[in-house]
Tab-separated table of C-alpha atoms in Angstrom:
chain	number	residue	atom	x	y	z
V	19	UNK	CA	-17.698	9.244	-52.732
V	20	UNK	CA	-18.143	5.935	-51.254
V	21	UNK	CA	-14.424	5.372	-50.858
V	22	UNK	CA	-13.928	8.750	-49.128
V	23	UNK	CA	-16.646	7.928	-46.632
V	24	UNK	CA	-14.863	4.796	-45.538
V	25	UNK	CA	-11.616	6.627	-44.928
V	26	UNK	CA	-13.301	9.297	-42.902
V	27	UNK	CA	-15.031	6.665	-40.845
V	28	UNK	CA	-11.752	5.006	-39.869
V	29	UNK	CA	-10.251	8.328	-38.967
V	30	UNK	CA	-13.197	9.212	-36.807
V	31	UNK	CA	-12.983	5.870	-35.058
V	32	UNK	CA	-9.266	6.385	-34.334
V	33	UNK	CA	-9.932	9.856	-32.913
V	34	UNK	CA	-12.741	8.531	-30.749
V	35	UNK	CA	-10.567	5.788	-29.278
V	36	UNK	CA	-7.841	8.281	-28.480
V	37	UNK	CA	-10.294	10.614	-26.769
V	38	UNK	CA	-11.716	7.718	-24.780
V	39	UNK	CA	-8.249	6.748	-23.556
V	40	UNK	CA	-7.555	10.317	-22.505
V	41	UNK	CA	-10.836	10.513	-20.591
V	42	UNK	CA	-9.980	7.222	-18.823
V	43	UNK	CA	-6.567	8.536	-17.757
V	44	UNK	CA	-8.124	11.733	-16.484
V	45	UNK	CA	-10.613	9.716	-14.422
V	46	UNK	CA	-7.772	7.611	-12.953
V	47	UNK	CA	-5.790	10.750	-12.042
V	48	UNK	CA	-8.858	12.248	-10.414
V	49	UNK	CA	-9.573	9.077	-8.449
V	50	UNK	CA	-5.939	8.952	-7.318
V	51	UNK	CA	-6.159	12.533	-6.111
V	52	UNK	CA	-9.397	11.759	-4.270
V	53	UNK	CA	-7.904	8.598	-2.687
V	54	UNK	CA	-4.883	10.539	-1.427
V	55	UNK	CA	-7.168	13.218	-0.099
V	56	UNK	CA	-9.288	10.567	1.651
V	57	UNK	CA	-6.210	8.973	3.224
V	58	UNK	CA	-5.025	12.324	4.522
V	59	UNK	CA	-8.484	12.983	5.904
V	60	UNK	CA	-8.511	9.606	7.678
V	61	UNK	CA	-5.056	10.232	9.187
V	62	UNK	CA	-6.162	13.675	10.331
V	63	UNK	CA	-9.286	12.242	11.936
V	64	UNK	CA	-7.365	9.454	13.693
V	65	UNK	CA	-4.680	11.844	14.908
V	66	UNK	CA	-7.120	14.320	16.458
V	67	UNK	CA	-7.184	12.672	19.953
V	68	UNK	CA	-3.391	12.351	19.921
V	69	UNK	CA	-3.097	16.003	19.041
V	70	UNK	CA	-5.275	16.867	22.002
V	71	UNK	CA	-3.011	14.796	24.287
V	72	UNK	CA	0.055	16.409	22.759
V	73	UNK	CA	-1.415	19.809	23.483
V	74	UNK	CA	-1.940	18.693	27.094
V	75	UNK	CA	1.658	17.527	27.347
V	76	UNK	CA	3.064	20.716	25.932
V	77	UNK	CA	0.697	23.036	27.794
V	78	UNK	CA	2.804	22.857	30.978
V	79	UNK	CA	5.905	25.042	31.176
V	80	UNK	CA	8.974	23.182	30.027
V	81	UNK	CA	11.642	25.087	31.924
V	82	UNK	CA	11.761	26.414	35.442
V	83	UNK	CA	13.204	29.919	35.314
V	84	UNK	CA	14.507	29.894	38.882
V	85	UNK	CA	16.631	26.756	38.475
V	86	UNK	CA	16.934	26.652	34.675
V	87	UNK	CA	16.075	22.912	34.904
V	88	UNK	CA	13.381	21.029	32.994
V	89	UNK	CA	10.175	21.003	34.997
V	90	UNK	CA	9.403	17.390	34.055
V	91	UNK	CA	12.753	16.263	35.432
V	92	UNK	CA	12.104	18.109	38.685
V	93	UNK	CA	8.728	16.403	39.038
V	94	UNK	CA	10.311	13.011	38.439
V	95	UNK	CA	13.023	13.679	40.998
V	96	UNK	CA	10.395	14.686	43.528
V	97	UNK	CA	8.477	11.491	42.733
V	98	UNK	CA	11.493	9.290	43.465
V	99	UNK	CA	12.231	11.348	46.583
V	100	UNK	CA	8.958	10.086	48.039
V	101	UNK	CA	10.329	6.550	47.991
V	102	UNK	CA	14.129	6.828	48.216
V	103	UNK	CA	16.419	8.701	50.590
V	104	UNK	CA	20.122	7.985	50.081
V	105	UNK	CA	21.108	9.505	53.419
V	106	UNK	CA	18.271	8.968	55.933
V	107	UNK	CA	16.222	6.165	54.382
V	108	UNK	CA	15.563	2.788	55.988
V	109	UNK	CA	18.024	0.031	55.129
V	110	UNK	CA	17.212	-3.667	55.009
V	111	UNK	CA	18.919	-4.277	58.369
V	112	UNK	CA	16.950	-1.440	59.957
V	113	UNK	CA	13.743	-2.840	58.496
V	114	UNK	CA	14.487	-6.231	60.084
V	115	UNK	CA	15.188	-4.585	63.445
V	116	UNK	CA	11.969	-2.574	63.251
V	117	UNK	CA	9.966	-5.664	62.330
V	118	UNK	CA	11.363	-7.707	65.219
V	119	UNK	CA	10.213	-4.959	67.579
V	120	UNK	CA	6.846	-4.019	66.062
V	121	UNK	CA	5.422	-6.988	64.137
V	122	UNK	CA	2.066	-7.781	65.742
V	123	UNK	CA	2.151	-11.531	65.217
V	124	UNK	CA	5.630	-11.767	66.701
V	125	UNK	CA	4.616	-9.675	69.717
V	126	UNK	CA	1.656	-12.001	70.288
V	127	UNK	CA	3.949	-15.037	70.115
V	128	UNK	CA	6.235	-13.466	72.742
V	129	UNK	CA	3.226	-13.091	75.024
V	130	UNK	CA	2.717	-16.835	74.641
V	131	UNK	CA	6.251	-17.302	75.993
V	132	UNK	CA	5.303	-15.291	79.067
V	133	UNK	CA	2.248	-17.504	79.455
V	134	UNK	CA	4.502	-20.570	79.272
V	135	UNK	CA	6.739	-19.191	82.032
V	136	UNK	CA	3.682	-18.649	84.192
V	137	UNK	CA	2.645	-22.269	83.577
V	138	UNK	CA	6.093	-23.446	84.714
V	139	UNK	CA	5.666	-21.501	87.951
V	140	UNK	CA	2.222	-23.006	88.335
V	141	UNK	CA	3.515	-26.527	87.776
V	142	UNK	CA	6.129	-26.068	90.493
V	143	UNK	CA	3.511	-25.316	93.144
V	144	UNK	CA	2.646	-28.148	95.496
V	145	UNK	CA	-0.850	-29.541	95.777
V	146	UNK	CA	-3.167	-27.698	98.197
V	147	UNK	CA	-4.390	-29.397	101.359
V	148	UNK	CA	-8.098	-29.950	101.835
V	149	UNK	CA	-10.250	-29.334	104.917
V	150	UNK	CA	-13.537	-31.069	105.621
V	151	UNK	CA	-15.970	-30.049	108.418
V	152	UNK	CA	-18.922	-32.290	109.299
V	153	UNK	CA	-21.577	-32.191	112.008
V	154	UNK	CA	-24.356	-34.466	113.226
V	155	UNK	CA	-27.212	-33.858	115.727
V	156	UNK	CA	-29.731	-36.188	117.253
V	157	UNK	CA	-33.179	-35.518	115.839
V	158	UNK	CA	-35.134	-35.756	119.118
V	159	UNK	CA	-32.388	-35.267	121.606
V	160	UNK	CA	-29.548	-33.129	122.712
V	161	UNK	CA	-26.770	-35.313	121.285
V	162	UNK	CA	-24.498	-33.873	118.561
V	163	UNK	CA	-21.156	-34.620	116.957
V	164	UNK	CA	-18.668	-32.255	115.273
V	165	UNK	CA	-15.853	-33.478	113.005
V	166	UNK	CA	-12.987	-31.551	111.322
V	167	UNK	CA	-10.739	-33.481	108.904
V	168	UNK	CA	-7.749	-32.268	106.860
V	169	UNK	CA	-5.986	-33.976	103.947
V	170	UNK	CA	-2.569	-33.297	102.414
V	171	UNK	CA	-1.715	-34.964	99.057
V	172	UNK	CA	1.858	-36.243	98.943
V	173	UNK	CA	2.187	-36.577	95.118
V	174	UNK	CA	4.341	-39.642	95.253
V	175	UNK	CA	5.960	-41.369	92.295
V	176	UNK	CA	7.587	-38.225	90.878
V	177	UNK	CA	4.299	-36.604	89.887
V	178	UNK	CA	5.378	-33.062	90.672
V	179	UNK	CA	8.758	-33.433	88.978
V	180	UNK	CA	7.141	-34.883	85.851
V	181	UNK	CA	4.602	-32.042	85.777
V	182	UNK	CA	7.345	-29.412	86.026
V	183	UNK	CA	9.354	-31.109	83.272
V	184	UNK	CA	6.364	-31.134	80.907
V	185	UNK	CA	5.733	-27.420	81.572
V	186	UNK	CA	9.400	-26.600	80.928
V	187	UNK	CA	9.389	-28.579	77.665
V	188	UNK	CA	6.245	-26.734	76.552
V	189	UNK	CA	7.939	-23.418	77.357
V	190	UNK	CA	10.972	-24.487	75.338
V	191	UNK	CA	8.664	-25.389	72.469
V	192	UNK	CA	7.130	-21.901	72.509
V	193	UNK	CA	10.542	-20.268	72.590
V	194	UNK	CA	11.717	-22.256	69.572
V	195	UNK	CA	8.522	-21.377	67.736
V	196	UNK	CA	9.171	-17.672	68.332
V	197	UNK	CA	12.796	-18.029	67.220
V	198	UNK	CA	11.647	-19.711	64.010
V	199	UNK	CA	9.077	-16.964	63.429
V	200	UNK	CA	11.821	-14.380	63.851
V	201	UNK	CA	13.937	-16.179	61.238
V	202	UNK	CA	11.075	-16.384	58.750
V	203	UNK	CA	10.038	-12.791	59.450
V	204	UNK	CA	13.567	-11.502	58.838
V	205	UNK	CA	13.707	-13.379	55.518
V	206	UNK	CA	10.270	-12.070	54.513
V	207	UNK	CA	11.211	-8.484	55.372
V	208	UNK	CA	14.410	-8.679	53.323
V	209	UNK	CA	12.541	-10.231	50.391
V	210	UNK	CA	9.860	-7.531	50.421
V	211	UNK	CA	12.533	-4.858	50.825
V	212	UNK	CA	14.297	-6.181	47.719
V	213	UNK	CA	11.019	-6.351	45.778
V	214	UNK	CA	10.224	-2.731	46.655
V	215	UNK	CA	13.739	-1.658	45.704
V	216	UNK	CA	13.427	-3.401	42.335
V	217	UNK	CA	10.130	-1.651	41.624
V	218	UNK	CA	11.747	1.679	42.509
V	219	UNK	CA	14.565	0.958	40.043
V	220	UNK	CA	12.022	0.196	37.327
V	221	UNK	CA	10.182	3.417	38.123
V	222	UNK	CA	13.410	5.422	37.891
V	223	UNK	CA	14.265	3.815	34.568
V	224	UNK	CA	10.755	4.490	33.222
V	225	UNK	CA	10.920	8.143	34.276
V	226	UNK	CA	14.353	8.622	32.747
V	227	UNK	CA	13.177	7.056	29.497
V	228	UNK	CA	10.023	9.149	29.545
V	229	UNK	CA	12.056	12.332	29.978
V	230	UNK	CA	14.233	11.403	26.999
V	231	UNK	CA	11.190	10.522	24.878
V	232	UNK	CA	9.445	13.799	25.710
V	233	UNK	CA	12.579	15.682	24.712
V	234	UNK	CA	12.667	13.745	21.451
V	235	UNK	CA	8.984	14.468	20.857
V	236	UNK	CA	9.580	18.193	21.173
V	237	UNK	CA	12.416	17.961	18.652
V	238	UNK	CA	10.204	16.060	16.193
V	239	UNK	CA	7.446	18.604	16.747
V	240	UNK	CA	9.850	21.419	15.918
V	241	UNK	CA	10.928	19.626	12.725
V	242	UNK	CA	7.285	19.147	11.756
V	243	UNK	CA	6.594	22.838	12.317
V	244	UNK	CA	9.514	23.655	10.028
V	245	UNK	CA	8.198	21.258	7.382
V	246	UNK	CA	11.244	18.992	7.486
V	247	UNK	CA	9.344	15.931	8.860
V	248	UNK	CA	5.888	14.628	7.956
V	249	UNK	CA	3.207	14.932	10.673
V	250	UNK	CA	2.771	11.171	10.800
V	251	UNK	CA	6.129	10.778	12.567
V	252	UNK	CA	5.013	13.233	15.236
V	253	UNK	CA	1.894	11.157	15.853
V	254	UNK	CA	3.929	7.947	16.045
V	255	UNK	CA	6.327	9.490	18.572
V	256	UNK	CA	3.367	10.844	20.539
V	257	UNK	CA	1.864	7.377	20.795
V	258	UNK	CA	5.165	6.055	22.130
V	259	UNK	CA	5.418	8.883	24.682
V	260	UNK	CA	1.923	8.166	25.956
V	261	UNK	CA	2.729	4.469	26.176
V	262	UNK	CA	5.757	5.284	28.322
V	263	UNK	CA	3.582	7.516	30.496
V	264	UNK	CA	1.237	4.579	31.019
V	265	UNK	CA	4.166	2.301	31.913
V	266	UNK	CA	5.432	4.892	34.372
V	267	UNK	CA	2.040	5.121	36.113
V	268	UNK	CA	1.888	1.327	36.364
V	269	UNK	CA	5.411	1.187	37.814
V	270	UNK	CA	4.603	3.838	40.408
V	271	UNK	CA	1.513	1.891	41.435
V	272	UNK	CA	3.636	-1.215	41.907
V	273	UNK	CA	6.091	0.769	44.032
V	274	UNK	CA	3.318	1.966	46.320
V	275	UNK	CA	1.866	-1.553	46.644
V	276	UNK	CA	5.307	-2.999	47.428
V	277	UNK	CA	5.918	-0.355	50.099
V	278	UNK	CA	2.478	-1.019	51.615
V	279	UNK	CA	3.348	-4.709	51.835
V	280	UNK	CA	6.650	-3.830	53.480
V	281	UNK	CA	4.921	-1.511	55.962
V	282	UNK	CA	2.474	-4.248	56.892
V	283	UNK	CA	5.085	-6.913	57.540
V	284	UNK	CA	7.333	-4.675	59.657
V	285	UNK	CA	4.429	-3.315	61.703
V	286	UNK	CA	3.897	0.156	60.221
V	287	UNK	CA	0.541	1.713	59.474
V	288	UNK	CA	-0.190	2.557	55.812
V	289	UNK	CA	-0.066	6.289	56.609
V	290	UNK	CA	3.427	6.307	58.138
V	291	UNK	CA	6.156	7.692	55.867
V	292	UNK	CA	8.671	5.160	54.583
V	293	UNK	CA	11.641	5.793	52.318
V	294	UNK	CA	14.257	3.203	51.484
V	295	UNK	CA	18.025	3.319	51.286
V	296	UNK	CA	19.867	0.516	49.556
V	297	UNK	CA	21.010	-0.988	46.295
V	298	UNK	CA	21.768	-4.286	44.623
V	299	UNK	CA	25.534	-3.961	44.861
V	300	UNK	CA	27.755	-6.697	46.297
V	301	UNK	CA	25.492	-9.485	45.079
V	302	UNK	CA	28.422	-11.552	43.844
V	303	UNK	CA	30.269	-11.610	47.146
V	304	UNK	CA	31.520	-15.058	48.235
V	305	UNK	CA	29.154	-17.180	50.295
V	306	UNK	CA	29.984	-19.985	52.686
V	307	UNK	CA	30.380	-23.473	51.267
V	308	UNK	CA	27.289	-25.629	50.990
V	309	UNK	CA	28.709	-28.227	53.401
V	310	UNK	CA	29.391	-25.594	56.059
V	311	UNK	CA	25.968	-24.028	55.542
V	312	UNK	CA	24.260	-27.432	55.813
V	313	UNK	CA	26.116	-28.282	58.998
V	314	UNK	CA	25.191	-24.949	60.575
V	315	UNK	CA	21.563	-25.329	59.519
V	316	UNK	CA	21.328	-28.813	61.050
V	317	UNK	CA	22.855	-27.465	64.232
V	318	UNK	CA	21.204	-24.051	64.656
V	319	UNK	CA	18.022	-23.764	62.594
V	320	UNK	CA	15.139	-22.901	64.940
V	321	UNK	CA	12.627	-25.132	63.173
V	322	UNK	CA	14.925	-28.129	63.694
V	323	UNK	CA	15.398	-27.130	67.314
V	324	UNK	CA	11.620	-26.896	67.475
V	325	UNK	CA	11.311	-30.471	66.204
V	326	UNK	CA	13.861	-31.656	68.778
V	327	UNK	CA	12.011	-29.765	71.509
V	328	UNK	CA	8.791	-31.495	70.458
V	329	UNK	CA	10.623	-34.816	70.762
V	330	UNK	CA	11.776	-33.938	74.288
V	331	UNK	CA	8.235	-32.833	75.174
V	332	UNK	CA	6.863	-36.186	74.040
V	333	UNK	CA	9.422	-37.978	76.216
V	334	UNK	CA	8.434	-35.814	79.192
V	335	UNK	CA	4.771	-36.661	78.628
V	336	UNK	CA	5.625	-40.366	78.683
V	337	UNK	CA	7.337	-39.881	82.067
V	338	UNK	CA	4.342	-37.939	83.342
V	339	UNK	CA	1.892	-40.626	82.186
V	340	UNK	CA	3.955	-43.283	83.958
V	341	UNK	CA	4.121	-41.210	87.125
V	342	UNK	CA	0.352	-40.836	87.082
V	343	UNK	CA	0.063	-44.624	86.978
V	344	UNK	CA	2.076	-45.178	90.182
V	345	UNK	CA	0.586	-45.393	93.709
V	346	UNK	CA	-0.124	-42.144	95.499
V	347	UNK	CA	-0.934	-41.252	99.096
V	348	UNK	CA	-2.456	-38.463	101.148
V	349	UNK	CA	-2.062	-37.740	104.861
V	350	UNK	CA	-5.264	-37.187	106.842
V	351	UNK	CA	-5.742	-35.724	110.323
V	352	UNK	CA	-8.906	-34.718	112.181
V	353	UNK	CA	-10.612	-33.695	115.380
V	354	UNK	CA	-13.977	-35.019	116.602
V	355	UNK	CA	-16.099	-33.784	119.494
V	356	UNK	CA	-19.063	-35.944	120.600
V	357	UNK	CA	-21.711	-34.838	123.106
V	358	UNK	CA	-24.103	-37.597	124.253
V	359	UNK	CA	-26.565	-38.000	127.141
V	360	UNK	CA	-29.049	-40.486	128.611
V	361	UNK	CA	-32.612	-39.933	129.934
V	362	UNK	CA	-31.615	-40.665	133.521
V	363	UNK	CA	-30.256	-38.547	136.358
V	364	UNK	CA	-27.247	-39.063	138.482
V	365	UNK	CA	-25.603	-37.462	141.519
V	366	UNK	CA	-22.696	-35.216	140.929
V	367	UNK	CA	-19.849	-34.447	143.334
V	368	UNK	CA	-21.967	-31.929	145.198
V	369	UNK	CA	-24.691	-34.467	145.810
V	370	UNK	CA	-27.041	-32.892	143.294
V	371	UNK	CA	-29.080	-34.697	140.685
V	372	UNK	CA	-27.904	-33.999	137.149
V	373	UNK	CA	-28.729	-35.614	133.763
V	374	UNK	CA	-26.226	-38.227	132.728
V	375	UNK	CA	-24.202	-36.566	129.907
V	376	UNK	CA	-20.740	-37.107	128.401
V	377	UNK	CA	-18.526	-34.945	126.157
V	378	UNK	CA	-15.745	-36.792	124.330
V	379	UNK	CA	-12.897	-35.315	122.251
V	380	UNK	CA	-11.104	-37.447	119.634
V	381	UNK	CA	-8.033	-36.810	117.465
V	382	UNK	CA	-7.887	-38.826	114.241
V	383	UNK	CA	-5.054	-39.401	111.782
V	384	UNK	CA	-4.337	-41.701	108.877
V	385	UNK	CA	-3.074	-42.226	105.341
V	386	UNK	CA	-5.174	-42.452	102.187
V	387	UNK	CA	-3.652	-44.616	99.477
V	388	UNK	CA	-4.476	-44.525	95.771
V	389	UNK	CA	-3.782	-48.021	94.493
V	390	UNK	CA	-3.495	-48.323	90.677
V	391	UNK	CA	-4.710	-51.881	90.451
V	392	UNK	CA	-7.020	-51.712	87.446
V	393	UNK	CA	-6.204	-48.306	85.961
V	394	UNK	CA	-2.458	-48.028	85.657
V	395	UNK	CA	-2.723	-45.207	83.093
V	396	UNK	CA	-1.578	-47.664	80.464
V	397	UNK	CA	-3.636	-45.989	77.700
V	398	UNK	CA	-2.063	-42.576	78.314
V	399	UNK	CA	1.393	-44.166	78.397
V	400	UNK	CA	0.790	-45.875	75.067
V	401	UNK	CA	-0.553	-42.674	73.472
V	402	UNK	CA	2.465	-40.698	74.723
V	403	UNK	CA	4.777	-43.331	73.259
V	404	UNK	CA	3.114	-43.010	69.862
V	405	UNK	CA	3.409	-39.230	70.094
V	406	UNK	CA	7.107	-39.595	70.823
V	407	UNK	CA	7.566	-41.825	67.792
V	408	UNK	CA	5.698	-39.308	65.621
V	409	UNK	CA	7.884	-36.476	66.927
V	410	UNK	CA	10.967	-38.502	66.095
V	411	UNK	CA	9.755	-39.090	62.537
V	412	UNK	CA	8.964	-35.390	62.105
V	413	UNK	CA	12.423	-34.445	63.328
V	414	UNK	CA	14.072	-36.830	60.868
V	415	UNK	CA	11.973	-35.503	57.997
V	416	UNK	CA	12.740	-31.918	59.067
V	417	UNK	CA	16.459	-32.648	58.850
V	418	UNK	CA	15.975	-34.040	55.344
V	419	UNK	CA	13.966	-30.953	54.400
V	420	UNK	CA	16.688	-28.669	55.728
V	421	UNK	CA	19.296	-30.389	53.569
V	422	UNK	CA	17.043	-30.010	50.530
V	423	UNK	CA	16.321	-26.329	51.245
V	424	UNK	CA	20.015	-25.488	51.597
V	425	UNK	CA	20.871	-27.293	48.356
V	426	UNK	CA	17.961	-25.598	46.560
V	427	UNK	CA	18.986	-22.156	47.792
V	428	UNK	CA	22.565	-22.622	46.590
V	429	UNK	CA	21.435	-23.920	43.198
V	430	UNK	CA	19.069	-20.977	42.849
V	431	UNK	CA	21.786	-18.481	43.738
V	432	UNK	CA	24.347	-20.028	41.400
V	433	UNK	CA	22.098	-19.858	38.348
V	434	UNK	CA	20.622	-16.461	39.282
V	435	UNK	CA	24.106	-14.957	39.648
V	436	UNK	CA	25.138	-16.377	36.275
V	437	UNK	CA	22.023	-15.016	34.611
V	438	UNK	CA	22.640	-11.604	36.159
V	439	UNK	CA	26.243	-11.548	34.945
V	440	UNK	CA	25.154	-12.560	31.446
V	441	UNK	CA	22.684	-9.687	31.456
V	442	UNK	CA	25.267	-7.252	32.785
V	443	UNK	CA	28.147	-8.216	30.488
V	444	UNK	CA	26.575	-9.643	27.361
V	445	UNK	CA	23.112	-8.134	27.095
V	446	UNK	CA	22.755	-4.748	28.709
V	447	UNK	CA	25.689	-2.906	27.174
V	448	UNK	CA	25.161	-4.513	23.770
V	449	UNK	CA	21.464	-3.592	23.821
V	450	UNK	CA	22.351	0.018	24.615
V	451	UNK	CA	24.862	0.031	21.773
V	452	UNK	CA	22.302	-1.437	19.392
V	453	UNK	CA	19.818	1.265	20.349
V	454	UNK	CA	22.390	3.991	19.668
V	455	UNK	CA	23.231	2.488	16.279
V	456	UNK	CA	19.580	2.248	15.251
V	457	UNK	CA	19.005	5.810	16.407
V	458	UNK	CA	21.938	7.112	14.371
V	459	UNK	CA	20.889	5.172	11.277
V	460	UNK	CA	17.374	6.532	11.699
V	461	UNK	CA	18.720	10.065	11.852
V	462	UNK	CA	20.739	9.376	8.686
V	463	UNK	CA	17.655	8.008	6.942
V	464	UNK	CA	18.698	4.363	6.673
V	465	UNK	CA	16.162	3.175	9.255
V	466	UNK	CA	12.549	4.122	9.798
V	467	UNK	CA	11.043	5.530	12.940
V	468	UNK	CA	9.223	2.260	13.548
V	469	UNK	CA	12.566	0.425	13.527
V	470	UNK	CA	13.903	2.774	16.181
V	471	UNK	CA	10.759	2.402	18.339
V	472	UNK	CA	10.916	-1.389	18.063
V	473	UNK	CA	14.545	-1.376	19.183
V	474	UNK	CA	13.701	0.970	22.041
V	475	UNK	CA	10.934	-1.346	23.241
V	476	UNK	CA	13.332	-4.259	23.098
V	477	UNK	CA	15.812	-2.242	25.160
V	478	UNK	CA	13.127	-1.476	27.757
V	479	UNK	CA	12.261	-5.148	28.012
V	480	UNK	CA	15.921	-6.099	28.442
V	481	UNK	CA	16.516	-3.425	31.085
V	482	UNK	CA	13.505	-4.613	33.093
V	483	UNK	CA	14.777	-8.168	32.675
V	484	UNK	CA	18.132	-7.091	34.101
V	485	UNK	CA	16.393	-5.571	37.143
V	486	UNK	CA	14.457	-8.816	37.574
V	487	UNK	CA	17.752	-10.718	37.419
V	488	UNK	CA	19.180	-8.443	40.131
V	489	UNK	CA	16.124	-9.090	42.301
V	490	UNK	CA	16.322	-12.846	41.729
V	491	UNK	CA	19.972	-12.887	42.793
V	492	UNK	CA	19.146	-10.820	45.869
V	493	UNK	CA	16.278	-13.145	46.799
V	494	UNK	CA	18.534	-16.157	46.273
V	495	UNK	CA	21.040	-14.763	48.781
V	496	UNK	CA	18.203	-14.135	51.235
V	497	UNK	CA	17.052	-17.710	50.668
V	498	UNK	CA	20.555	-19.005	51.475
V	499	UNK	CA	20.595	-16.987	54.699
V	500	UNK	CA	17.133	-18.259	55.640
V	501	UNK	CA	17.862	-21.908	54.841
V	502	UNK	CA	21.245	-21.983	56.561
V	503	UNK	CA	20.254	-19.855	59.598
V	504	UNK	CA	23.002	-17.377	58.765
V	505	UNK	CA	23.705	-14.662	61.357
V	506	UNK	CA	23.509	-12.103	58.534
V	507	UNK	CA	19.771	-12.701	58.330
V	508	UNK	CA	19.172	-11.294	61.810
V	509	UNK	CA	21.897	-8.677	61.584
V	510	UNK	CA	20.969	-5.406	63.253
């Protein structure tokens, strides 16, 4: 009995351990089912806002029945049509011409030229004569005196000639300032035109990519509806589509800001319509040699001519200060009538008694001399000499700056053109090929959707970098034209 009890006890213990292991496995399976259910619930909760956005995207009609063309593509074409017109849009040359005629600051500077011409006419006028009339009367008698005196300044010592020369040099200075403003304005207009064109290219690329992504999203959605693709891939694609929509909105905002800047600099109001016509072709055309460009810049750049005009103005002011320190003279002429009498009576020719009275007429003339004995205008002469030396130093430094600007512009263009060619030949096509390969491997199942999205984002970044390289090359050519005073800059 006792032995049988021990055997039964071991058997019971073995059965209990087995049952306990089975209950533990059942609990683990149940917890695994609950964890998977919880994960699905979390994904469903997180994907609810995306589903709402997807419903918004797909709520619009996809195809226009009248044209049998995707409605989204029509909207994108109409969006670009607001900014680009390949037949009647404004080119860069036309924008420069419009700016030279309508820019408010430039128009104000041209009015200053007219003011300078008026000052030249004023400086050429001779000094006005002066007239002085005096009278005197005896307080307790009939005597009085009347005097009329005139004076005519002669402006000896070259005063008038020096004054005219200074006015002409000031007019020349204003003209060179306007010419330099025209050069800088033309360069600014071309730079802003290129910036706006680059933003339009980025917008067109973003819209094209968005159209392709929306088409891909609808294909994924159809595969999900058929049960061939898990819903998570649809949500991932939807996130990417919405990200591209955000990029597209940002790009369109940049286009509008760039066009507003262009309108402002050429003299248009923000409400006036403006559509561009141009491209970034012919950026690798040959440019003049750096030695020829430097020589032309030193000879024709308006800011250098402005510095030389300032030097000539300083020399004219020295001559004027010296002329003011020389002797001057004025001619004077006058008439004097004096009536005097005495308290006695005399006999006139008729034998009558009359008061003794005399009326005397005098004509006076003379010369008034201004003798620079103490004040020879030596302070003004010294100050004008220092101004002339300062103008000379500024002109020399301006020439050095021009050489540096030309060399900088050529170095910038050389490296920008190389970078653009590297992008065009060795980056852009290869990136497009890589994207196609990743897409095909994703469709075959060798790559995940996240791999394809990562490659697509890299392609977007490279394409925008290529557009930036185009813009940099364009701006470098504009910088060469600005620094070397090329006629192409002001081409109309």
